[in-house]
mmCIF file of C-alpha atoms in Angstrom:
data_model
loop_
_atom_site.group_PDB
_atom_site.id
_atom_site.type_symbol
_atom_site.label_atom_id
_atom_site.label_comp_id
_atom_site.label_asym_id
_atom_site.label_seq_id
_atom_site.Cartn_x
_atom_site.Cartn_y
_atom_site.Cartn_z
ATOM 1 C CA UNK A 1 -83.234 3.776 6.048
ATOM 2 C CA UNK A 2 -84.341 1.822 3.073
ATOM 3 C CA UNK A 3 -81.675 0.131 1.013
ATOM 4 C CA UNK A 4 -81.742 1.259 -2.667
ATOM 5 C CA UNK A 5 -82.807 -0.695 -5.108
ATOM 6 C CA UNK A 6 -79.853 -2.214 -7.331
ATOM 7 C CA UNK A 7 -78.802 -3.158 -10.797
ATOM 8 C CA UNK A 8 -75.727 -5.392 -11.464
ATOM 9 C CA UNK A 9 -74.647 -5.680 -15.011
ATOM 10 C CA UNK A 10 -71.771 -7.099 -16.921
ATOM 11 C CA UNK A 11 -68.692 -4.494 -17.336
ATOM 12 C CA UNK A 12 -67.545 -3.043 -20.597
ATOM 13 C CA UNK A 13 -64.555 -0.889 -21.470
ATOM 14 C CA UNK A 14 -66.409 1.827 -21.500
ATOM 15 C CA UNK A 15 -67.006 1.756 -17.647
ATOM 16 C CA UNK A 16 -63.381 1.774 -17.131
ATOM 17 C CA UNK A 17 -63.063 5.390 -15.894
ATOM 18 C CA UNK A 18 -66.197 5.215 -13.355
ATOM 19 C CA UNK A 19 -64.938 1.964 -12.077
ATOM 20 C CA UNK A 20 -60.873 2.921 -11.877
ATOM 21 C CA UNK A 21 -62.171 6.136 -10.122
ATOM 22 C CA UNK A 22 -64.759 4.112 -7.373
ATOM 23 C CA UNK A 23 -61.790 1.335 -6.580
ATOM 24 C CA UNK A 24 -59.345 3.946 -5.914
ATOM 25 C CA UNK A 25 -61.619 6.020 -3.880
ATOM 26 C CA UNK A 26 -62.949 2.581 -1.912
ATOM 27 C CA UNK A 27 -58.685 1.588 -1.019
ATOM 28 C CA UNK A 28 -56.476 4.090 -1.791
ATOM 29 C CA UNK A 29 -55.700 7.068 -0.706
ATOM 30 C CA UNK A 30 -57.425 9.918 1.806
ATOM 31 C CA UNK A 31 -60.794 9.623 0.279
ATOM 32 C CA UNK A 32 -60.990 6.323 1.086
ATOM 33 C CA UNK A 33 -60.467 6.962 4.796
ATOM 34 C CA UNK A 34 -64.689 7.923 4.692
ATOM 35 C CA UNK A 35 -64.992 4.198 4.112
ATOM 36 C CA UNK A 36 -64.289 1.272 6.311
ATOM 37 C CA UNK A 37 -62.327 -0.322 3.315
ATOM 38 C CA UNK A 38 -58.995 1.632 3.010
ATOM 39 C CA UNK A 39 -55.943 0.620 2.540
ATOM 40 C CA UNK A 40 -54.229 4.094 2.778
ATOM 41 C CA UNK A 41 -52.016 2.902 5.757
ATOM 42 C CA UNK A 42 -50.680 -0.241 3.881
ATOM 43 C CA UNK A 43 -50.557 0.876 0.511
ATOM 44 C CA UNK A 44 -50.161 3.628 -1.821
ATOM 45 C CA UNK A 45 -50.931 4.473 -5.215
ATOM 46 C CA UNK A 46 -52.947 2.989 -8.021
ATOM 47 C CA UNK A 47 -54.988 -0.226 -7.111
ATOM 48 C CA UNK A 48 -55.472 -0.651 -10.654
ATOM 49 C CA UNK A 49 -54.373 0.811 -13.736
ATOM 50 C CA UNK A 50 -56.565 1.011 -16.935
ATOM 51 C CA UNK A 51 -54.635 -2.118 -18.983
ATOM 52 C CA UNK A 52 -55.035 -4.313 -16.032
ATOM 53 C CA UNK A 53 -58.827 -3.514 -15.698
ATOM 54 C CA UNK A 54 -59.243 -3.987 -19.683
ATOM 55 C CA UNK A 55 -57.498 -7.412 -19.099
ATOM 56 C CA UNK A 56 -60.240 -8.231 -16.631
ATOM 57 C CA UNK A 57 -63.273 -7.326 -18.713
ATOM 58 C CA UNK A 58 -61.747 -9.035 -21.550
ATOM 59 C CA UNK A 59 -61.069 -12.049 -19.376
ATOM 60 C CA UNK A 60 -63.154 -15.440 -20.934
ATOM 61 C CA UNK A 61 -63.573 -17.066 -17.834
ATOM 62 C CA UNK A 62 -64.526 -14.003 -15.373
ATOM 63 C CA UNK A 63 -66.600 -11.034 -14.823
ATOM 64 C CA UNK A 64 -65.741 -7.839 -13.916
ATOM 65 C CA UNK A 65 -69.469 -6.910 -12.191
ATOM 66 C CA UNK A 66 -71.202 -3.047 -12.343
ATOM 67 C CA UNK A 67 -73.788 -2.566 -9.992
ATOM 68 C CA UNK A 68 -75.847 0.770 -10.011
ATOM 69 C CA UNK A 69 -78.736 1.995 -8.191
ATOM 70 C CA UNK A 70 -81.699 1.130 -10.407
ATOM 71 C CA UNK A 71 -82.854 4.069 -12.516
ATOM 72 C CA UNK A 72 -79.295 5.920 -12.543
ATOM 73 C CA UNK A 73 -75.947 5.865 -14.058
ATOM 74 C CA UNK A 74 -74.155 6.031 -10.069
ATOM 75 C CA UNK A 75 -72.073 3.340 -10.106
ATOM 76 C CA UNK A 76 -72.179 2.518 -6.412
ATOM 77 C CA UNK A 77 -69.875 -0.715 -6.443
ATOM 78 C CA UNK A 78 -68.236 -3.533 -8.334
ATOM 79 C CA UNK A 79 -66.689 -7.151 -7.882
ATOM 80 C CA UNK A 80 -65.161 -9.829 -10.074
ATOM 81 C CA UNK A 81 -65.814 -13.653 -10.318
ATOM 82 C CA UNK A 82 -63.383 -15.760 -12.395
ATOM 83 C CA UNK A 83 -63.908 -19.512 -13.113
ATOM 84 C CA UNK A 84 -61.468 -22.056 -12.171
ATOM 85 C CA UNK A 85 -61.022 -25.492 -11.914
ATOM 86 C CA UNK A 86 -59.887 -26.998 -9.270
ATOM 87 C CA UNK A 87 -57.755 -30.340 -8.410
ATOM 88 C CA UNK A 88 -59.686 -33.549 -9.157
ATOM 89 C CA UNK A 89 -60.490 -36.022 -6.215
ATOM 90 C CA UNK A 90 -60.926 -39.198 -7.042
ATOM 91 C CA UNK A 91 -63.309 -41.837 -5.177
ATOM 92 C CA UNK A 92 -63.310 -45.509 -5.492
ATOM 93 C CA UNK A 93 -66.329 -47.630 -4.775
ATOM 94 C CA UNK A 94 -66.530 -51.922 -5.611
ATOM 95 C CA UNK A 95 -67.579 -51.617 -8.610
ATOM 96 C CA UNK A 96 -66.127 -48.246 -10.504
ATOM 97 C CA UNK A 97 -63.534 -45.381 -9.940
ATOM 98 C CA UNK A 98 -64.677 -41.698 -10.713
ATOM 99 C CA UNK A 99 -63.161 -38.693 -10.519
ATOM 100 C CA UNK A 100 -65.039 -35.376 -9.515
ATOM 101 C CA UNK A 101 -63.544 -32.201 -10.308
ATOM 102 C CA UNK A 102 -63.933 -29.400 -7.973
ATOM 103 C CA UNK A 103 -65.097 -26.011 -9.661
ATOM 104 C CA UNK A 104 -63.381 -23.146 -8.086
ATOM 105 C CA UNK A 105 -64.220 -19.441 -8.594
ATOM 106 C CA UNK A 106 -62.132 -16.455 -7.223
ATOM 107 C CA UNK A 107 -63.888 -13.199 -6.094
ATOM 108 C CA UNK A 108 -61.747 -9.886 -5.644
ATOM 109 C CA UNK A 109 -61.904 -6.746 -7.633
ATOM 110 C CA UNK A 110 -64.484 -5.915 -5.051
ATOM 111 C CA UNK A 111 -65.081 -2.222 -4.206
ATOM 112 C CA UNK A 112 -68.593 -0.132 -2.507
ATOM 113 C CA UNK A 113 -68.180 3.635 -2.846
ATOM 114 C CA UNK A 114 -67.167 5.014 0.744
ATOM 115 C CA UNK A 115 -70.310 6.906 1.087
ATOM 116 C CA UNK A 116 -72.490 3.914 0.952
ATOM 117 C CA UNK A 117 -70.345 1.792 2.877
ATOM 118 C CA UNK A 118 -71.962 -0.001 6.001
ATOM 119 C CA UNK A 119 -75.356 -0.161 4.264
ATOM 120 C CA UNK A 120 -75.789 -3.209 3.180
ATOM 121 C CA UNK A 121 -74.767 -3.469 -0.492
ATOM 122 C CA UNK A 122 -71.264 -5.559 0.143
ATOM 123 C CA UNK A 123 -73.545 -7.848 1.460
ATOM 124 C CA UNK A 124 -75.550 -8.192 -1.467
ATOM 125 C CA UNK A 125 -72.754 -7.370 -4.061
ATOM 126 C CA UNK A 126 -71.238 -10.614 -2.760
ATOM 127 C CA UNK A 127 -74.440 -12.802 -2.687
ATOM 128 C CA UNK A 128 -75.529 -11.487 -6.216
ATOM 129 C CA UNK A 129 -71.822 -12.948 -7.226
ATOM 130 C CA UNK A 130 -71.918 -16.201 -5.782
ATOM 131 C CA UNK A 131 -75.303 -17.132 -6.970
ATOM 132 C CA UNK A 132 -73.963 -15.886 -10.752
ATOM 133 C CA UNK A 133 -70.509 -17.988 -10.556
ATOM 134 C CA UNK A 134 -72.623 -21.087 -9.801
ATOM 135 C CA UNK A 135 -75.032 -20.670 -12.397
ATOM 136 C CA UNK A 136 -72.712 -19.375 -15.008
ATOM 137 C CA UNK A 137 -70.186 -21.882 -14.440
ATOM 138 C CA UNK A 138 -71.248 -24.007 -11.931
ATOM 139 C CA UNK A 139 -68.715 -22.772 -9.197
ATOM 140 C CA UNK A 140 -68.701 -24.943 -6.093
ATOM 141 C CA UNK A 141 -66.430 -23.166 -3.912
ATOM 142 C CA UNK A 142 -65.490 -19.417 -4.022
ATOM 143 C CA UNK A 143 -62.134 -18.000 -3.040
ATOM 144 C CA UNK A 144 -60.658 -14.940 -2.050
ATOM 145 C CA UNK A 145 -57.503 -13.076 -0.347
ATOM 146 C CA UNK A 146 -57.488 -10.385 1.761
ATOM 147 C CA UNK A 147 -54.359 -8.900 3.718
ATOM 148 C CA UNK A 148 -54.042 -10.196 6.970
ATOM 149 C CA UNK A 149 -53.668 -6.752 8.627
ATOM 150 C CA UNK A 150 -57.325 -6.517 7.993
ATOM 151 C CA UNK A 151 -59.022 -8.661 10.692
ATOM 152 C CA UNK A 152 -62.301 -6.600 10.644
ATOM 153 C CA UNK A 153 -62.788 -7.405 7.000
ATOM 154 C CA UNK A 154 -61.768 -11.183 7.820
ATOM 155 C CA UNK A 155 -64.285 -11.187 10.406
ATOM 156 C CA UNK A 156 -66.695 -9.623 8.020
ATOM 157 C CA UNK A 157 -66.152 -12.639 5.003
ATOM 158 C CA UNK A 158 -66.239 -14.577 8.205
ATOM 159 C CA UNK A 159 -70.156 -13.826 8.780
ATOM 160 C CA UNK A 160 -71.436 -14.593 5.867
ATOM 161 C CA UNK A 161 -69.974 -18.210 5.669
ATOM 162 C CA UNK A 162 -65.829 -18.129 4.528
ATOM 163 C CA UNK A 163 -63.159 -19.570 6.339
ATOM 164 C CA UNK A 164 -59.044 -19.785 5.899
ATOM 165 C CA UNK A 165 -58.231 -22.175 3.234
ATOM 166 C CA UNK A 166 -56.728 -25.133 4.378
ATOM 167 C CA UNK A 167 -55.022 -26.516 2.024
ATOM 168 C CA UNK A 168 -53.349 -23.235 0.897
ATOM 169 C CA UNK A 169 -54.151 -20.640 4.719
ATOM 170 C CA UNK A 170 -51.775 -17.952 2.691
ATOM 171 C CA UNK A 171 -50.198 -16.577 -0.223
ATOM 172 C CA UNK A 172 -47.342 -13.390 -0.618
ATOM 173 C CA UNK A 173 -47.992 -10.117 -1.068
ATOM 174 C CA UNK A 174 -47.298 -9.093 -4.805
ATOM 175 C CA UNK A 175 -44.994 -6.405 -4.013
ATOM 176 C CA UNK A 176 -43.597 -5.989 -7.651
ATOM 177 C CA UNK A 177 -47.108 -5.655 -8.475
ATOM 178 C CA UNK A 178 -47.633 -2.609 -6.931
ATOM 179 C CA UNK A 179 -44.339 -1.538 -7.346
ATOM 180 C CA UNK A 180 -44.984 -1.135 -10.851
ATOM 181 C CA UNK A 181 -48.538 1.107 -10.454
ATOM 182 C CA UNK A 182 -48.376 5.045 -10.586
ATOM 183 C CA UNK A 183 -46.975 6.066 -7.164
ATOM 184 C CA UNK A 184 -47.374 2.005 -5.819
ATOM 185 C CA UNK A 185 -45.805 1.550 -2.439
ATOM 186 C CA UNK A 186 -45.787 -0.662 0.282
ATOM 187 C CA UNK A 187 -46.322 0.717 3.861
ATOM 188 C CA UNK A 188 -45.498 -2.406 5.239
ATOM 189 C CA UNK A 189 -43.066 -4.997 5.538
ATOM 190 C CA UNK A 190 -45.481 -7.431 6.833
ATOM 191 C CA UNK A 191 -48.155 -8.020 4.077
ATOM 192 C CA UNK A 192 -49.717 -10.681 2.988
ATOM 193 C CA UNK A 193 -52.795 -12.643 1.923
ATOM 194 C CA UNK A 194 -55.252 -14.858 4.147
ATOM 195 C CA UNK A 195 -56.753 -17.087 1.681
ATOM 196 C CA UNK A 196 -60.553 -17.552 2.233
ATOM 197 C CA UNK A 197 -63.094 -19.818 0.940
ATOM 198 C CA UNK A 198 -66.739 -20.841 0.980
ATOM 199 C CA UNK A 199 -68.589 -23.700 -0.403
ATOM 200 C CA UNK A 200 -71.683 -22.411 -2.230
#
């Protein structure tokens, strides 16, 4: 089957409702059980409410990505890239000291509508988004966390070039975070992040 032929533009408030309604459908609940993506056993409730997505757009040093399939209005999936700098390394050589600073960008947000999952357009979702944080910003290395519990989408980052940090392998879980969405709850007592990261 042919892959369809994408569009990826920058998000604006007023795709809030298609893109609150694809994330939830990619994670949360028994929708999201057509995809490979879910979350349902770990979490419940909201993956996002509509402030927190607002903050995003609205957020200087990031983009919250729409990608559609060219010709249409079907949002079929979504990422964001923020823009971070990272710690400063400093090298020495005879004659002068300089110090490089390492640009860092995060990736997350990232969501394919369960129906077109195992197609092909993660893969490209997340290539379109690491070519755009380098040019944008000049991002070096990209980040990301996923939940441990999730080996299969480890192994998938895994394939196309990330590995566990290692200066920081983990982080926690925010369970107050989701404590505080519409019907947020952790299934497990065991959650947390694998940090990941690729040089670009």
């Amino acid at each position: 089957m042919s892959q369809p032929h994408l569009t990826f533009r920058d998000a604006t408030a007023a795709d809030i409702p298609a893109l609150l309604a694809l994330i939830q459908s990619a994670y949360r609940g028994e929708a999201s059980r057509k995809g490979w993506t879910t979350e349902a056993d770990l979490v419940e409730g909201e993956r996002i409410d509509e402030p927190g997505l607002l903050e995003k757009i609205s957020e200087p040093n990031g983009v919250v990505m729409v990608v559609t399939v060219e010709g249409t209005d079907d949002v079929v999936s979504c990422c964001e890239f923020l823009h971070r700098s990272g710690a400063s390394s400093s090298s020495t050589t005879t004659e002068t000291t300089t110090e490089k600073q390492q640009q860092v960008g995060y990736f997350g947000l990232f969501a394919v509508d369960p129906n077109r999952q195992a197609g092909g357009i993660g893969r490209r979702v997340l290539e379109h988004a690491e070519r755009e944080a380098a040019r944008r910003w000049g991002v070096t290395t990209m980040e990301m966390t996923v939940i441990a519990a999730r080996a299969d989408i480890i192994a998938w980052y895994e394939r196309r070039g990330y590995a566990q940090s290692t200066t920081e392998p983990t982080r926690p879980f925010p369970h107050e975070m989701v404590a505080r969405m519409r019907g947020g709850r952790v299934l497990r007592d065991d959650l947390h992040f694998v940090v990941l990261e690729k040089a670009l």
